Coordinates of C-alpha atoms and ligand atoms in Angstrom, one line a residue:
M262 CA 100.0 87.5 72.3
S263 CA 103.6 86.9 73.6
S264 CA 104.1 90.7 74.2
S265 CA 101.1 90.8 76.5
V266 CA 102.5 87.8 78.4
L267 CA 105.9 89.5 78.7
S268 CA 104.4 92.8 79.9
A269 CA 102.4 90.9 82.5
L270 CA 105.5 89.0 83.6
H271 CA 107.4 92.3 83.8
E272 CA 104.7 93.7 86.1
V273 CA 105.2 90.9 88.7
L274 CA 108.9 90.3 88.3
G275 CA 110.4 93.7 87.6
S276 CA 113.5 94.3 85.3
R277 CA 115.8 92.1 87.3
G278 CA 113.4 89.2 87.1
L279 CA 112.8 89.3 83.3
L280 CA 115.3 89.0 80.5
A281 CA 113.6 89.3 77.1
A282 CA 114.9 87.3 74.1
E283 CA 117.4 89.9 72.9
S284 CA 119.1 90.1 76.3
V285 CA 119.2 86.4 77.1
D286 CA 122.7 85.3 78.0
E287 CA 124.3 82.3 76.2
R288 CA 124.6 80.4 79.5
Y289 CA 120.8 79.7 79.6
L290 CA 121.1 77.8 76.3
V291 CA 123.9 75.3 76.9
D292 CA 124.5 72.3 79.2
V293 CA 127.8 71.1 80.7
L294 CA 128.5 68.9 77.7
G295 CA 128.1 71.8 75.3
N296 CA 124.7 70.7 73.9
R297 CA 122.6 73.7 72.8
G298 CA 119.0 74.5 73.2
E299 CA 116.9 77.0 71.1
P300 CA 116.6 80.7 72.0
P301 CA 113.7 81.0 74.5
L302 CA 111.0 83.7 74.4
A303 CA 112.4 85.0 77.6
V304 CA 114.2 84.1 80.8
I305 CA 112.4 84.7 84.1
R306 CA 114.3 84.9 87.4
P307 CA 111.8 85.0 90.2
A308 CA 113.1 86.2 93.6
D309 CA 110.8 84.1 95.7
T310 CA 107.9 81.6 95.8
R311 CA 105.3 84.4 95.5
Q312 CA 106.9 85.5 92.2
V313 CA 107.1 81.9 90.9
S314 CA 103.4 81.5 91.7
A315 CA 102.4 84.8 90.0
A316 CA 104.6 84.1 86.9
L317 CA 103.2 80.6 86.5
A318 CA 99.6 81.8 86.8
I319 CA 100.3 84.2 83.9
C320 CA 101.9 81.5 81.7
H321 CA 99.2 79.0 82.6
A322 CA 96.5 81.5 81.6
A323 CA 98.3 82.1 78.3
G324 CA 99.2 78.5 77.6
R325 CA 102.8 79.5 77.4
P326 CA 105.3 76.6 78.1
V327 CA 107.9 77.1 80.8
I328 CA 111.1 75.1 81.3
T329 CA 112.7 75.2 84.8
Q330 CA 116.5 75.5 85.1
G331 CA 118.7 75.0 88.2
G332 CA 122.5 74.7 87.6
R333 CA 122.0 73.2 84.1
T334 CA 124.2 70.2 84.9
G335 CA 121.6 67.7 83.8
L336 CA 122.8 65.0 81.3
A337 CA 119.5 64.2 79.7
L338 CA 118.9 67.5 77.7
G339 CA 115.7 68.1 79.8
Q340 CA 116.8 71.6 80.9
L341 CA 117.6 73.1 77.5
P342 CA 114.9 75.4 76.1
R343 CA 113.0 74.8 72.9
A344 CA 111.7 77.6 70.7
G345 CA 108.8 79.6 72.2
E346 CA 109.5 78.4 75.8
I347 CA 110.1 80.6 78.7
V348 CA 113.1 79.6 80.9
L349 CA 112.4 79.8 84.6
S350 CA 115.8 80.1 86.4
T351 CA 115.9 79.6 90.1
E352 CA 119.3 81.3 90.4
R353 CA 118.0 84.3 92.5
M354 CA 116.3 81.9 95.0
N355 CA 119.6 81.0 96.6
A356 CA 119.2 81.6 100.3
I357 CA 119.9 79.0 103.0
E358 CA 117.1 80.1 105.2
E359 CA 117.7 78.1 108.4
I360 CA 120.1 75.4 109.8
D361 CA 118.8 73.5 112.8
P362 CA 121.7 71.5 114.3
D363 CA 119.4 69.9 117.0
A364 CA 116.9 68.6 114.5
G365 CA 119.6 68.0 111.8
T366 CA 117.8 69.9 109.1
A367 CA 118.4 72.8 106.7
T368 CA 115.7 74.8 105.0
V369 CA 116.9 76.0 101.6
Q370 CA 115.6 77.7 98.6
A371 CA 115.7 75.8 95.3
G372 CA 118.6 77.7 93.7
V373 CA 121.1 77.0 96.5
V374 CA 124.2 75.4 95.0
L375 CA 124.9 72.0 96.5
Q376 CA 128.5 72.8 97.4
A377 CA 127.4 76.0 99.1
L378 CA 125.1 74.0 101.5
Q379 CA 127.9 71.4 102.1
E380 CA 130.3 74.1 103.0
K381 CA 127.9 76.1 105.1
V382 CA 127.0 73.2 107.4
E383 CA 130.5 71.7 107.8
P384 CA 131.9 74.2 110.4
Q385 CA 128.9 73.2 112.6
G386 CA 130.0 69.6 112.5
L387 CA 127.3 68.6 110.1
M388 CA 127.1 67.1 106.6
F389 CA 124.7 67.2 103.8
P390 CA 125.6 63.9 102.3
L391 CA 124.4 64.2 98.7
D392 CA 127.5 64.5 96.6
L393 CA 128.2 64.3 92.9
G394 CA 130.6 65.7 90.3
G395 CA 128.5 68.7 89.5
R396 CA 128.5 69.9 93.1
G397 CA 130.0 73.3 92.3
S398 CA 127.1 74.4 90.0
C399 CA 124.1 72.0 90.5
T400 CA 121.3 73.3 92.7
I401 CA 119.3 71.6 95.5
G402 CA 116.1 72.2 93.5
G403 CA 117.6 70.4 90.5
N404 CA 118.9 67.6 92.7
I405 CA 115.4 67.2 94.1
A406 CA 113.6 67.4 90.7
T407 CA 115.9 64.8 89.3
N408 CA 116.3 62.7 92.5
A409 CA 120.1 63.0 92.3
G410 CA 122.3 60.1 93.5
G411 CA 126.1 60.1 93.3
N412 CA 128.8 58.6 95.4
R413 CA 127.4 58.0 98.8
V414 CA 124.0 56.5 98.0
V415 CA 124.9 53.2 99.6
R416 CA 125.0 54.9 103.0
Y417 CA 122.7 57.9 102.8
G418 CA 120.3 57.2 99.9
M419 CA 119.4 59.4 97.0
A420 CA 117.9 62.9 97.1
R421 CA 114.5 61.3 97.8
E422 CA 115.7 59.9 101.2
L423 CA 117.1 63.3 102.2
V424 CA 114.1 65.5 101.8
L425 CA 111.7 65.9 104.8
G426 CA 109.6 68.8 103.5
L427 CA 108.9 70.4 100.2
E428 CA 107.3 73.5 98.8
A429 CA 106.3 73.3 95.2
V430 CA 104.3 75.5 92.8
L431 CA 101.8 73.9 90.4
A432 CA 101.3 75.0 86.8
D433 CA 98.4 77.3 87.6
G434 CA 100.3 79.1 90.4
T435 CA 98.9 77.1 93.3
V436 CA 101.5 76.9 96.1
L437 CA 101.7 73.5 97.8
D438 CA 103.3 74.2 101.2
G439 CA 104.6 70.9 102.5
L440 CA 107.6 72.5 104.2
K441 CA 107.5 70.5 107.4
P442 CA 110.7 69.3 109.1
L443 CA 109.1 66.0 110.2
L444 CA 110.6 62.6 109.7
K445 CA 107.3 60.9 110.5
N446 CA 104.2 62.3 108.9
N447 CA 101.7 59.6 107.9
T448 CA 98.7 61.7 106.9
G449 CA 97.8 60.2 103.5
P450 CA 99.7 60.1 100.3
D451 CA 103.1 61.8 100.5
L452 CA 102.7 64.6 98.0
K453 CA 106.3 65.8 98.1
Q454 CA 107.4 62.5 96.5
L455 CA 105.4 63.5 93.4
F456 CA 107.9 66.3 92.8
I457 CA 111.1 64.4 93.6
G458 CA 112.5 62.8 90.5
S459 CA 109.7 63.9 88.2
E460 CA 112.0 66.3 86.4
G461 CA 109.8 69.4 86.8
V462 CA 106.9 68.1 84.8
L463 CA 104.4 68.2 87.7
G464 CA 105.4 71.4 89.5
V465 CA 108.3 73.7 90.3
V466 CA 110.3 72.9 93.5
T467 CA 110.8 76.2 95.3
R468 CA 112.0 75.4 98.9
A469 CA 112.9 72.3 100.8
V470 CA 113.7 71.0 104.3
V471 CA 116.6 68.6 103.9
R472 CA 118.3 66.2 106.3
L473 CA 121.8 66.8 107.8
F474 CA 124.0 64.2 109.4
P475 CA 127.0 64.4 111.8
L476 CA 130.2 65.1 109.9
P477 CA 132.3 61.9 110.1
A478 CA 135.6 62.6 111.9
D479 CA 137.6 60.2 109.7
R480 CA 137.6 58.6 106.3
T481 CA 139.5 55.6 104.9
V482 CA 139.7 54.3 101.3
A483 CA 141.0 51.0 100.0
L484 CA 141.5 49.8 96.4
C485 CA 141.2 46.1 95.8
A486 CA 142.0 43.9 92.8
V487 CA 139.5 41.1 92.2
A488 CA 139.8 38.2 89.8
D489 CA 136.1 37.5 88.9
F490 CA 132.6 38.8 89.4
G491 CA 131.6 36.1 91.9
R492 CA 134.3 37.5 94.1
V493 CA 133.2 41.1 93.6
K494 CA 129.8 40.1 95.0
A495 CA 131.5 38.3 97.8
L496 CA 133.5 41.4 98.6
L497 CA 130.4 43.5 98.8
R498 CA 128.8 41.1 101.2
H499 CA 132.0 40.9 103.2
A500 CA 132.5 44.8 103.3
R501 CA 128.9 45.3 104.3
A502 CA 129.2 42.8 107.1
G503 CA 132.6 44.1 108.3
L504 CA 131.9 47.8 108.0
A505 CA 128.2 48.0 108.5
G506 CA 126.9 51.6 108.6
D507 CA 130.5 52.9 108.0
L508 CA 130.5 51.8 104.3
T509 CA 130.0 54.9 102.2
A510 CA 131.1 53.9 98.8
F511 CA 131.6 50.7 96.8
E512 CA 132.7 51.6 93.3
V513 CA 133.6 48.9 90.8
M514 CA 135.8 49.4 87.7
W515 CA 135.9 46.8 85.0
D516 CA 139.3 46.2 83.5
S517 CA 138.1 48.0 80.3
Y518 CA 137.8 51.1 82.5
Y519 CA 140.7 50.6 85.0
D520 CA 143.4 49.9 82.4
R521 CA 142.5 53.1 80.5
A522 CA 142.2 55.2 83.7
V523 CA 145.7 54.2 84.9
T524 CA 147.3 55.1 81.6
L525 CA 145.8 58.5 82.0
L526 CA 147.2 58.9 85.5
G527 CA 150.6 59.5 84.2
R528 CA 152.4 57.9 87.2
A529 CA 152.5 54.5 88.8
A530 CA 149.1 52.9 89.2
P531 CA 148.1 52.2 92.8
I532 CA 147.7 48.5 91.7
A533 CA 149.1 47.3 88.4
P534 CA 146.4 46.6 85.8
G535 CA 145.8 43.0 84.6
R536 CA 142.9 41.9 86.9
A537 CA 139.3 41.7 85.8
Y538 CA 137.9 44.1 88.4
H539 CA 139.1 46.9 90.8
V540 CA 137.0 47.9 93.7
L541 CA 137.2 51.2 95.5
I542 CA 135.8 50.9 99.1
E543 CA 135.3 54.0 101.3
A544 CA 134.4 54.0 104.9
C545 CA 133.6 56.9 107.2
G546 CA 133.4 56.9 111.0
T547 CA 133.4 59.0 114.0
E548 CA 136.5 57.5 115.7
A549 CA 139.7 57.4 113.6
A550 CA 141.6 54.5 115.3
A551 CA 138.5 52.3 115.5
L552 CA 137.7 52.9 111.8
A553 CA 141.2 52.1 110.6
D554 CA 141.2 49.0 112.7
K555 CA 137.8 47.9 111.3
V556 CA 138.9 48.5 107.6
E557 CA 142.2 46.7 108.1
R558 CA 140.5 43.7 109.6
M559 CA 137.9 43.6 106.8
L560 CA 140.7 43.7 104.2
Q561 CA 142.8 41.1 106.0
G562 CA 139.8 38.7 106.0
A563 CA 139.1 39.3 102.3
L564 CA 142.8 38.5 101.5
E565 CA 142.8 35.4 103.7
Q566 CA 139.6 34.1 102.1
E567 CA 141.0 34.9 98.7
I568 CA 138.1 37.2 97.8
V569 CA 140.7 39.9 97.0
A570 CA 143.9 39.3 95.1
D571 CA 145.6 42.5 96.0
A572 CA 144.8 45.6 98.0
V573 CA 146.1 49.0 99.0
L574 CA 144.9 51.1 101.9
A575 CA 145.3 54.9 101.9
K576 CA 147.1 56.2 104.9
S577 CA 146.6 59.9 104.5
G578 CA 144.3 62.5 102.9
A579 CA 146.6 62.8 99.9
E580 CA 146.6 59.0 99.4
I581 CA 142.8 59.0 99.7
A582 CA 142.6 61.6 97.0
Q583 CA 145.0 59.6 94.8
L584 CA 142.8 56.5 95.0
W585 CA 139.7 58.5 94.3
K586 CA 141.4 60.1 91.3
V587 CA 141.3 56.7 89.5
R588 CA 137.5 56.7 89.8
D589 CA 137.1 60.4 89.1
L590 CA 138.8 60.0 85.7
A591 CA 135.4 58.6 84.4
I592 CA 134.8 61.3 81.8
E593 CA 138.4 61.4 80.5
A594 CA 138.6 57.6 80.4
S595 CA 135.3 57.3 78.6
R596 CA 136.4 59.9 76.0
L597 CA 139.3 57.7 75.0
L598 CA 136.7 55.8 73.1
D599 CA 135.2 58.9 71.4
P600 CA 132.8 59.1 69.8
I601 CA 130.8 57.3 72.5
V602 CA 127.2 56.4 73.3
P603 CA 126.9 56.9 77.1
F604 CA 124.6 54.9 79.4
D605 CA 123.5 55.2 83.0
V606 CA 121.6 52.1 83.8
S607 CA 120.5 49.9 86.8
V608 CA 120.4 46.1 86.8
P609 CA 120.1 43.7 89.7
I610 CA 123.6 42.9 91.0
A611 CA 123.0 39.2 90.8
R612 CA 122.6 39.4 87.0
M613 CA 125.1 42.1 86.3
E614 CA 127.9 39.9 84.9
A615 CA 125.4 38.3 82.4
F616 CA 124.1 41.8 81.6
V617 CA 127.5 43.1 80.6
A618 CA 128.2 40.1 78.5
E619 CA 124.9 40.5 76.6
V620 CA 125.5 44.2 76.1
Q621 CA 128.9 43.3 74.7
A622 CA 127.4 40.8 72.3
A623 CA 124.5 43.1 71.3
T624 CA 126.7 46.1 70.5
K625 CA 129.3 43.9 68.6
A626 CA 126.3 42.7 66.5
V627 CA 125.6 46.3 65.6
D628 CA 129.3 46.7 64.6
P629 CA 132.2 44.5 65.5
R630 CA 134.2 47.7 66.2
C631 CA 131.9 48.7 69.1
D632 CA 134.2 48.7 72.2
L633 CA 132.8 48.9 75.7
L634 CA 133.9 50.5 78.9
V635 CA 132.2 49.8 82.2
F636 CA 132.3 51.2 85.8
G637 CA 129.7 52.2 88.4
H638 CA 128.2 52.4 91.8
L639 CA 127.9 48.7 92.1
A640 CA 126.3 48.5 95.5
D641 CA 123.4 50.6 94.1
G642 CA 123.1 48.3 91.1
N643 CA 124.1 51.3 88.9
L644 CA 126.4 50.9 86.0
H645 CA 127.8 53.6 83.7
L646 CA 128.7 52.3 80.3
A647 CA 130.4 54.0 77.3
V648 CA 130.2 52.3 74.0
H649 CA 132.5 53.3 71.1
Q650 CA 130.5 54.3 68.0
P651 CA 132.4 53.8 64.8
P652 CA 132.8 57.4 63.5
D653 CA 132.1 56.4 59.9
R654 CA 128.6 55.2 60.9
P655 CA 126.6 58.1 62.5
E656 CA 123.4 56.0 62.3
A657 CA 125.0 53.5 64.7
F658 CA 124.3 55.8 67.6
H659 CA 120.6 55.0 67.6
A660 CA 121.2 51.3 66.8
I661 CA 123.6 51.0 69.8
E662 CA 121.0 52.7 72.1
Q663 CA 118.3 50.4 70.9
A664 CA 120.5 47.3 71.4
V665 CA 121.6 48.3 74.9
Y666 CA 118.2 49.4 76.1
G667 CA 116.7 46.2 74.7
V668 CA 119.1 44.2 77.0
V669 CA 118.2 46.5 79.9
G670 CA 114.5 45.8 79.4
R671 CA 115.1 42.0 79.2
F672 CA 117.0 42.2 82.5
R673 CA 114.2 44.2 84.1
G674 CA 116.6 47.0 84.7
S675 CA 116.3 50.8 84.5
V676 CA 117.2 52.9 81.4
S677 CA 118.2 55.7 83.8
A678 CA 119.6 55.0 87.3
E679 CA 120.6 58.6 88.0
H680 CA 120.5 61.0 85.1
G681 CA 116.7 61.0 84.3
I682 CA 114.8 60.7 81.1
G683 CA 114.7 64.4 80.1
W684 CA 114.5 64.8 76.3
L685 CA 117.2 62.2 75.5
K686 CA 115.7 58.9 76.6
R687 CA 111.9 59.4 76.1
E688 CA 111.8 56.8 73.4
Y689 CA 113.2 54.2 75.8
L690 CA 110.9 54.9 78.8
Q691 CA 108.8 51.9 77.8
H692 CA 111.8 49.6 78.4
S693 CA 111.6 50.4 82.1
R694 CA 108.0 51.3 82.7
S695 CA 104.9 49.3 81.8
P696 CA 102.1 50.7 79.7
A697 CA 99.9 50.9 82.9
E698 CA 102.7 52.8 84.8
I699 CA 103.1 55.3 81.9
A700 CA 99.3 55.8 81.8
V701 CA 99.2 56.6 85.5
M702 CA 102.1 59.1 85.0
R703 CA 100.3 60.8 82.2
T704 CA 97.1 60.9 84.3
L705 CA 99.1 62.7 87.0
K706 CA 100.6 65.1 84.5
T707 CA 97.2 66.0 83.1
A708 CA 95.6 66.4 86.5
L709 CA 98.3 68.8 87.8
D710 CA 99.2 70.5 84.6
P711 CA 96.2 70.3 82.3
R712 CA 97.5 72.8 79.7
N713 CA 100.9 71.0 79.6
I714 CA 103.0 74.1 80.2
L715 CA 105.6 72.7 82.7
N716 CA 108.7 71.2 81.0
P717 CA 106.5 70.0 78.1
H718 CA 107.5 66.9 76.2
R719 CA 110.2 66.0 78.7
I720 CA 109.9 62.4 80.0
F721 CA 106.9 61.7 77.6
L722 CA 107.0 61.7 73.9
P723 CA 104.2 64.0 72.5
Ligands
LIG878 ZN1 127.1 58.2 88.7

């Protein structure tokens, strides 16, 4: 049966569009962390929406599962193939079709690499504000399918807020053309939102109209040392009031993170360790002098009101890069605790301090050697945690996950703020979603993909 599917796919995709099992390159099997999938039946590389539609119609008729891949930078194992699946790679659908500077929109195909779009619009004085560590290989289609967040969410929102129009292909090959560049379009349920953040289980994103913004002329970054969590919250309020729409990042590093990151820097720390929290604040504006003035006044006020114990302000592009470097050492700093159990959770800011204390207690109860490192996009309520797993107790991985997600559930948080459920966190979906919500999600899945061929068993356990 699989050979007839392959020959039908070959007919519509041609030789460039179909790699049979024996010629499948290694790169379709691994993610950025080195996790491996199983060899797929084939890799298909459609050139356009029409080919995606024709290929899915064939797979639907045959009941053959399909897993969609963008840049494979996902961190939830959702994009890795399982035996018998067909990988649908969007890598050939990489055209930036149109940039409209007047409307502030770009029309792109799903396989466009994020950084390629960022660089394409910059010379026109425009910015696509979505930004994350995987920018050099992640794709816009993947960003949309996973509702990517990253560093500038506090100002510009997540991928969901940046998509105006969307084209998606359903499991049976039906093309849903919602590619309208309209900010306002109240004509019943907003179907594009079904495909944003649903990790490819409801349809394949093929093209999108995304929002562009004026490229800010200037950027300023400050690093602040703060003595306690009450003052971290006060600083967020103070920065929001003082910088208003110019605030683009508010990143908080617990001492467990900051102290390790500065030892990795290999030169003098911008602020000596020893305080409970360090906050990186970024502001972007259209007028350099006015922006510098605003940030300095905001910092001055924070020092006078004793919200901040110490602060440094970057004066040049090089100094800005140096301050960001402390925060960008996230992976390296976390790996000092190797082996680790990583988490990407959301909790209400008001309850964050109590949350971290409970996570600490719950993981120590699993094993007193469990050490914890915390940092995150605090203004978004998003914390990244790394918990050390004692290497002589492999079974502790699962126990640590259960302990932490149990606390997340009690705090009415989210088991995934940014990275998604994928394959990795299916068991914990119930800590963030009620039985009624999961039932509605499953109803949608069955309605749009009755034969369960799109990214099967991702998000939901079988
Ligand atoms: Zn993040």
